[in-house]
Short mmCIF file of C-alpha atoms and ligand atoms in Angstrom, two decimals:
data_model
loop_
_atom_site.label_atom_id
_atom_site.label_comp_id
_atom_site.label_asym_id
_atom_site.label_seq_id
_atom_site.Cartn_x
_atom_site.Cartn_y
_atom_site.Cartn_z
CA MET K 1 17.26 -14.32 -4.92
CA ASN K 2 16.28 -15.71 -1.22
CA TRP K 3 13.61 -14.02 0.59
CA TYR K 4 15.98 -12.21 2.86
CA ASP K 5 18.14 -10.87 0.09
CA LYS K 6 16.64 -7.81 -0.56
CA ARG K 7 18.11 -4.37 0.67
CA TYR K 8 15.22 -3.10 2.21
CA HIS K 9 12.84 -4.45 4.74
CA THR K 10 10.21 -6.03 2.61
CA LEU K 11 6.62 -7.12 3.68
CA ASP K 12 7.23 -10.64 2.05
CA TYR K 13 10.42 -10.80 4.66
CA GLU K 14 8.37 -9.44 7.59
CA LEU K 15 5.37 -11.86 7.19
CA LYS K 16 7.82 -14.60 6.50
CA GLU K 17 9.53 -13.83 9.92
CA THR K 18 6.40 -13.50 11.60
CA PHE K 19 4.82 -16.42 10.49
CA GLY K 20 7.51 -18.81 9.46
CA GLN K 21 5.95 -19.33 5.86
CA LYS K 22 4.83 -17.50 2.80
CA VAL K 23 1.76 -15.31 3.33
CA VAL K 24 -0.17 -14.06 0.61
CA LYS K 25 -2.97 -10.91 0.25
CA LEU K 26 -6.28 -11.46 -0.99
CA SER K 27 -8.06 -8.41 -2.31
CA LEU K 28 -11.30 -7.95 -1.47
CA ASP K 29 -14.07 -5.76 -2.46
CA ALA K 30 -16.59 -5.85 0.36
CA GLY K 31 -19.25 -3.48 -1.17
CA PHE K 32 -18.32 0.00 0.33
CA THR K 33 -18.31 3.18 -1.28
CA CYS K 34 -16.43 6.39 -0.27
CA PRO K 35 -17.15 9.62 1.34
CA ASN K 36 -14.85 11.30 -1.55
CA ARG K 37 -17.13 9.66 -3.96
CA ASP K 38 -20.76 9.56 -2.56
CA GLY K 39 -21.30 13.22 -2.13
CA THR K 40 -20.43 13.68 1.72
CA ILE K 41 -16.62 15.20 0.80
CA GLY K 42 -16.62 15.05 -2.98
CA GLU K 43 -18.34 12.91 -6.06
CA ARG K 44 -15.31 12.43 -8.15
CA GLY K 45 -12.75 11.05 -5.88
CA CYS K 46 -9.33 11.24 -5.67
CA ILE K 47 -8.09 12.32 -9.19
CA PHE K 48 -6.30 9.15 -9.44
CA CYS K 49 -8.93 6.99 -8.08
CA GLY K 50 -10.49 4.56 -10.78
CA LYS K 51 -13.71 2.74 -11.37
CA LYS K 52 -12.78 0.12 -8.95
CA GLY K 53 -12.04 2.45 -6.06
CA SER K 54 -8.46 1.75 -5.94
CA GLY K 55 -8.97 -1.88 -5.93
CA ASP K 56 -8.14 -2.96 -9.41
CA PHE K 57 -6.99 -6.13 -8.64
CA ALA K 58 -9.65 -7.08 -5.75
CA GLY K 59 -12.40 -9.47 -6.16
CA SER K 60 -15.90 -8.53 -7.59
CA ARG K 61 -18.57 -6.58 -5.26
CA ASP K 62 -20.99 -8.95 -6.56
CA THR K 63 -19.77 -11.75 -5.07
CA ASP K 64 -19.72 -12.94 -1.46
CA ILE K 65 -16.45 -12.21 0.60
CA LEU K 66 -15.83 -15.72 1.29
CA GLU K 67 -16.19 -16.66 -2.49
CA GLN K 68 -13.91 -14.00 -3.30
CA MET K 69 -11.21 -15.51 -1.15
CA GLU K 70 -11.74 -19.02 -2.29
CA GLU K 71 -11.64 -17.71 -6.16
CA GLN K 72 -8.28 -15.94 -5.28
CA LYS K 73 -6.84 -18.81 -3.30
CA ASN K 74 -7.64 -21.24 -6.22
CA ARG K 75 -5.53 -19.08 -8.56
CA LEU K 76 -2.73 -18.49 -6.11
CA SER K 77 -2.36 -22.06 -5.06
CA SER K 78 -0.55 -23.54 -7.96
CA LYS K 79 2.12 -20.73 -7.23
CA TRP K 80 1.95 -21.42 -3.39
CA PRO K 81 0.37 -24.27 -2.33
CA ASN K 82 0.76 -24.11 1.43
CA ALA K 83 0.50 -20.23 1.70
CA LYS K 84 -1.35 -18.54 4.50
CA TYR K 85 -3.50 -15.51 3.41
CA ILE K 86 -4.12 -11.82 4.78
CA ALA K 87 -7.78 -10.90 3.89
CA TYR K 88 -7.04 -7.50 2.36
CA PHE K 89 -10.11 -5.23 2.24
CA GLN K 90 -8.69 -2.92 -0.55
CA SER K 91 -11.66 -1.33 -2.57
CA TYR K 92 -12.86 2.01 -1.80
CA THR K 93 -13.03 3.25 2.20
CA ASN K 94 -13.35 -0.20 4.18
CA THR K 95 -14.48 1.48 7.35
CA TYR K 96 -17.13 3.53 6.01
CA ALA K 97 -20.23 1.38 6.92
CA PRO K 98 -22.77 0.95 9.89
CA LEU K 99 -20.55 -0.83 12.86
CA LYS K 100 -22.73 -3.63 12.29
CA VAL K 101 -21.93 -4.13 8.54
CA LEU K 102 -18.07 -3.78 9.30
CA ARG K 103 -18.15 -6.13 12.17
CA GLN K 104 -20.12 -8.48 9.70
CA ARG K 105 -17.62 -8.17 6.85
CA TYR K 106 -14.49 -8.50 8.99
CA GLU K 107 -15.65 -11.51 11.01
CA THR K 108 -16.60 -13.25 7.76
CA ALA K 109 -13.38 -12.88 6.43
CA LEU K 110 -11.73 -13.96 9.39
CA SER K 111 -13.61 -17.20 9.39
CA GLY K 112 -12.07 -18.14 6.08
CA THR K 113 -9.53 -20.95 6.30
CA ASP K 114 -5.64 -20.17 6.47
CA ILE K 115 -6.35 -16.55 7.23
CA ALA K 116 -3.26 -15.23 9.29
CA GLY K 117 -4.43 -11.76 9.53
CA MET K 118 -6.33 -8.91 7.91
CA ALA K 119 -5.80 -5.58 6.21
CA VAL K 120 -8.24 -2.70 5.92
CA ALA K 121 -7.50 0.25 3.35
CA THR K 122 -9.20 3.38 4.65
CA ARG K 123 -9.37 7.10 4.91
CA PRO K 124 -8.08 9.13 7.92
CA ASP K 125 -11.24 10.94 8.02
CA CYS K 126 -13.31 7.56 8.41
CA LEU K 127 -12.04 6.27 12.04
CA PRO K 128 -14.72 7.20 14.39
CA ALA K 129 -14.20 6.11 18.04
CA GLU K 130 -16.71 3.18 17.51
CA VAL K 131 -14.74 1.79 14.68
CA LEU K 132 -11.48 2.50 16.32
CA GLY K 133 -12.93 0.21 19.36
CA LEU K 134 -13.78 -2.53 16.79
CA LEU K 135 -10.25 -2.42 15.15
CA GLU K 136 -8.61 -2.70 18.51
CA GLU K 137 -10.80 -5.41 19.35
CA LEU K 138 -9.80 -7.36 16.09
CA ALA K 139 -6.21 -6.28 16.39
CA GLN K 140 -5.98 -8.39 19.66
CA LYS K 141 -7.41 -11.45 18.12
CA THR K 142 -5.53 -11.52 14.44
CA PHE K 143 -2.50 -9.82 12.71
CA LEU K 144 -4.13 -6.49 11.75
CA TRP K 145 -2.86 -3.59 9.76
CA VAL K 146 -4.88 -0.43 8.58
CA GLU K 147 -3.59 1.37 5.52
CA LEU K 148 -4.27 5.13 4.99
CA GLY K 149 -3.52 6.94 1.82
CA LEU K 150 -1.55 10.10 2.41
CA GLN K 151 0.24 10.35 -0.89
CA THR K 152 1.68 13.74 0.18
CA ILE K 153 2.27 16.19 2.99
CA HIS K 154 2.07 19.12 0.78
CA GLN K 155 -1.20 20.89 0.75
CA LYS K 156 -1.09 21.94 -3.08
CA SER K 157 -0.76 18.48 -4.16
CA ALA K 158 -3.50 17.16 -1.58
CA GLU K 159 -5.81 19.92 -3.33
CA PHE K 160 -4.66 18.88 -6.66
CA ILE K 161 -5.55 15.24 -6.04
CA ARG K 162 -8.84 15.96 -4.13
CA ARG K 163 -7.76 14.21 -1.27
CA GLY K 164 -10.45 15.79 0.95
CA TYR K 165 -8.62 15.73 4.48
CA ASP K 166 -5.63 17.63 5.70
CA LEU K 167 -2.20 16.75 7.34
CA GLU K 168 -3.74 17.29 10.67
CA CYS K 169 -6.32 14.92 10.23
CA PHE K 170 -4.08 12.32 8.89
CA THR K 171 -1.69 12.69 11.74
CA LYS K 172 -4.52 12.25 14.42
CA ALA K 173 -5.88 9.10 12.77
CA VAL K 174 -2.16 7.73 12.87
CA ASN K 175 -1.72 8.57 16.51
CA SER K 176 -4.98 7.01 17.34
CA LEU K 177 -4.35 3.95 15.71
CA LYS K 178 -1.03 3.75 17.17
CA ASP K 179 -2.62 4.17 20.69
CA LYS K 180 -4.54 1.19 20.24
CA ASN K 181 -1.74 -0.93 18.86
CA ILE K 182 -2.99 -0.86 15.59
CA ARG K 183 -0.39 -1.33 12.69
CA VAL K 184 -0.13 1.83 10.34
CA VAL K 185 0.65 1.48 6.84
CA VAL K 186 0.92 4.79 4.99
CA HIS K 187 0.57 4.92 1.07
CA LEU K 188 2.88 7.58 -0.85
CA ILE K 189 2.82 8.61 -4.41
CA LEU K 190 6.13 9.91 -5.88
CA GLY K 191 5.86 12.14 -8.82
CA LEU K 192 2.84 14.40 -8.35
CA PRO K 193 2.73 17.56 -10.75
CA GLY K 194 4.68 20.16 -9.45
CA GLU K 195 6.56 18.48 -6.57
CA SER K 196 10.26 18.37 -6.84
CA ASP K 197 12.39 15.52 -5.43
CA LYS K 198 12.75 17.44 -2.32
CA ASP K 199 9.06 17.71 -1.85
CA MET K 200 8.73 14.02 -2.28
CA LEU K 201 11.47 13.34 0.33
CA ASP K 202 10.19 15.67 2.59
CA THR K 203 6.93 13.62 2.51
CA VAL K 204 8.98 10.67 3.30
CA LYS K 205 10.99 12.01 6.05
CA PHE K 206 7.63 13.17 7.53
CA VAL K 207 6.03 9.77 7.59
CA SER K 208 9.52 8.06 8.77
CA GLY K 209 9.20 9.88 11.72
CA LEU K 210 5.67 9.14 12.78
CA GLY K 211 6.49 5.50 13.99
CA VAL K 212 4.18 3.82 11.57
CA TRP K 213 4.80 0.13 10.61
CA GLY K 214 4.99 0.03 6.98
CA VAL K 215 4.63 2.05 3.99
CA LYS K 216 3.81 1.69 0.20
CA LEU K 217 5.88 3.69 -2.40
CA HIS K 218 4.78 3.93 -6.24
CA MET K 219 5.40 6.21 -9.15
CA LEU K 220 2.54 8.26 -10.20
CA TYR K 221 0.88 6.57 -12.99
CA ILE K 222 -2.10 7.28 -14.99
CA GLN K 223 -5.18 5.17 -15.89
CA LYS K 224 -7.60 5.74 -18.70
CA ASP K 225 -10.40 5.28 -15.92
CA THR K 226 -9.53 8.33 -14.17
CA ASP K 227 -10.11 11.98 -13.93
CA LEU K 228 -6.06 12.19 -13.90
CA TYR K 229 -6.21 11.06 -17.40
CA ASP K 230 -8.48 13.61 -18.49
CA TYR K 231 -6.16 16.30 -16.85
CA TYR K 232 -3.05 14.62 -18.17
CA ARG K 233 -4.51 14.90 -22.10
CA ALA K 234 -5.41 18.58 -21.11
CA HIS K 235 -2.48 19.44 -19.50
CA PRO K 236 0.34 17.17 -20.26
CA PHE K 237 3.09 17.22 -17.50
CA ASP K 238 6.42 15.24 -17.07
CA LEU K 239 5.96 11.84 -15.62
CA PHE K 240 9.06 9.95 -14.15
CA THR K 241 11.63 8.34 -16.56
CA TYR K 242 12.42 4.96 -15.54
CA ASP K 243 15.82 6.10 -14.33
CA GLN K 244 14.58 9.12 -12.50
CA TYR K 245 11.93 6.95 -10.52
CA ILE K 246 15.02 4.34 -9.60
CA ASN K 247 16.93 7.32 -8.38
CA VAL K 248 14.39 8.89 -6.31
CA VAL K 249 12.52 5.46 -4.84
CA CYS K 250 16.27 4.63 -3.64
CA ASN K 251 16.60 8.07 -1.96
CA ALA K 252 13.34 7.56 -0.54
CA LEU K 253 14.35 3.92 0.88
CA GLU K 254 17.48 5.18 2.33
CA ILE K 255 15.40 7.82 4.39
CA LEU K 256 13.28 5.18 5.80
CA PRO K 257 14.29 3.63 8.91
CA PRO K 258 14.94 0.16 8.92
CA GLU K 259 12.20 -1.24 10.84
CA ILE K 260 9.60 0.30 8.32
CA VAL K 261 7.98 -2.48 6.67
CA VAL K 262 8.12 -1.53 2.75
CA HIS K 263 4.76 -3.05 1.53
CA ARG K 264 5.52 -1.79 -2.09
CA VAL K 265 8.07 0.04 -4.38
CA THR K 266 6.50 0.30 -7.55
CA GLY K 267 3.25 1.01 -9.26
CA ASP K 268 0.40 -1.55 -10.04
CA GLY K 269 -1.52 -0.21 -12.82
CA VAL K 270 -4.24 -2.32 -14.85
CA LYS K 271 -2.32 -3.03 -18.20
CA LYS K 272 -5.10 -2.41 -20.67
CA LEU K 273 -5.97 1.04 -18.72
CA LEU K 274 -2.51 2.13 -18.55
CA ALA K 275 -1.75 5.26 -20.26
CA ALA K 276 1.32 6.20 -18.75
CA PRO K 277 4.55 5.60 -18.19
CA LEU K 278 4.41 2.38 -19.83
CA TRP K 279 7.68 1.04 -18.40
CA SER K 280 5.96 1.11 -15.27
CA LEU K 281 3.82 -2.17 -16.40
CA ASP K 282 7.58 -4.10 -16.05
CA LYS K 283 7.58 -4.57 -12.66
CA LEU K 284 10.35 -7.10 -12.66
CA ARG K 285 12.51 -4.60 -14.30
CA VAL K 286 11.75 -1.76 -11.84
CA LEU K 287 12.28 -4.12 -8.84
CA SER K 288 15.41 -5.12 -10.20
CA GLY K 289 16.71 -1.61 -11.07
CA ILE K 290 16.11 -0.75 -7.29
CA ASP K 291 17.88 -3.60 -6.24
CA ARG K 292 21.09 -2.77 -8.54
CA GLU K 293 21.03 0.80 -7.66
CA LEU K 294 21.03 -0.29 -3.77
CA LYS K 295 23.78 -2.52 -4.46
CA ARG K 296 25.59 0.37 -6.46
CA ARG K 297 25.15 2.86 -3.79
CA ASN K 298 26.01 -0.13 -1.33
CA SER K 299 23.11 0.74 0.70
CA PHE K 300 21.59 -1.90 2.87
CA GLN K 301 17.97 -0.52 4.50
CA GLY K 302 16.39 -2.80 6.64
CA ILE K 303 16.53 -6.14 7.77
CA LYS K 304 19.13 -8.28 9.80
CA TRP K 305 19.69 -11.82 8.98
CA LYS K 306 17.23 -13.89 10.76
CA LYS K 307 18.73 -14.47 14.35
CA ASN K 308 19.22 -18.23 14.18
CA ASN K 309 20.87 -18.03 10.65
CA SER K 310 24.19 -19.40 11.04
CA GLN K 311 25.84 -16.91 8.65
CA SER K 312 24.63 -13.99 10.85
CA GLN K 313 26.79 -11.18 9.70
CA GLY K 314 24.47 -8.02 10.49
CA ARG K 315 22.74 -6.72 7.82
CA ILE K 316 21.46 -8.66 4.97
CA CYS K 317 23.07 -8.13 1.60
S1 SF4 U 401 -10.23 7.77 -0.86
FE1 SF4 U 401 -9.68 6.07 -1.57
S2 SF4 U 401 -11.64 5.07 -2.77
FE2 SF4 U 401 -12.07 7.35 -2.06
S3 SF4 U 401 -11.89 8.37 -3.84
FE3 SF4 U 401 -9.71 8.42 -2.79
S4 SF4 U 401 -8.60 6.61 -3.73
FE4 SF4 U 401 -10.88 6.69 -4.31
#
């Protein structure tokens, strides 16, 4: 399959369109914490958050940022020898530190070789004016996006996952970032307990209307290093089957406006920690199931052929 063959607007496609080549993320742990863990808002974090602060594949926080980046580049270079990179501040809350510290971490990452841009994962309640100012400054110098973990618009579910902020806080943060021309990516979880398919798709519709740059979708999965695992064992609830997930994620993709960049369509659990659903470990099967289902529906969500493609026929197939 060529990189433009997907029926939805993938990040891979977007980055290749922007940079004209393969661009890969380097997942970093910059040594921050999170107000939902340090006692400011909560001590146990979001119910699904593991010991690595939702950065299971990030480098080690005991290692310098440039070293983390070099180590990952070395690992990735056999697969993509000429790639450029996005420095991805993934673990914990990456705007939750004094401004001086944030600037030092970000500028260090951007000083690495072959860095095409930067991504910062954070919480909407951790974007004070001075941090927004710093991000605005960096967005003028590099390809920057900021990721916010909304997961759901439904307050009952937000309380269950112990998210610690309300929808108004999230919407305000999205608007503040957009006002500063900073790309926004929103994380959503499909399959939270108690949510119907309609509830999930209402969340997708809400995000579709916000004018954000990207979304990340994944199924709820349960890792053993989380409070969700303890809850699940004490109060078992239904998780998506493979077929159910393929159906609902395709429904979600069909709702998203074609210009929204889809960063992820499946989960990324750690094999040795994943308790359920085990089918989610087979990412290729999930991705091909989604491709097959969108094809069966004859659904095209997204991208047009490259303008200079001689076969330009409209939307990709
Ligand atoms: S906001 Fe992120 S780092 Fe903090 S507890 Fe929730 S998932 Fe974990």
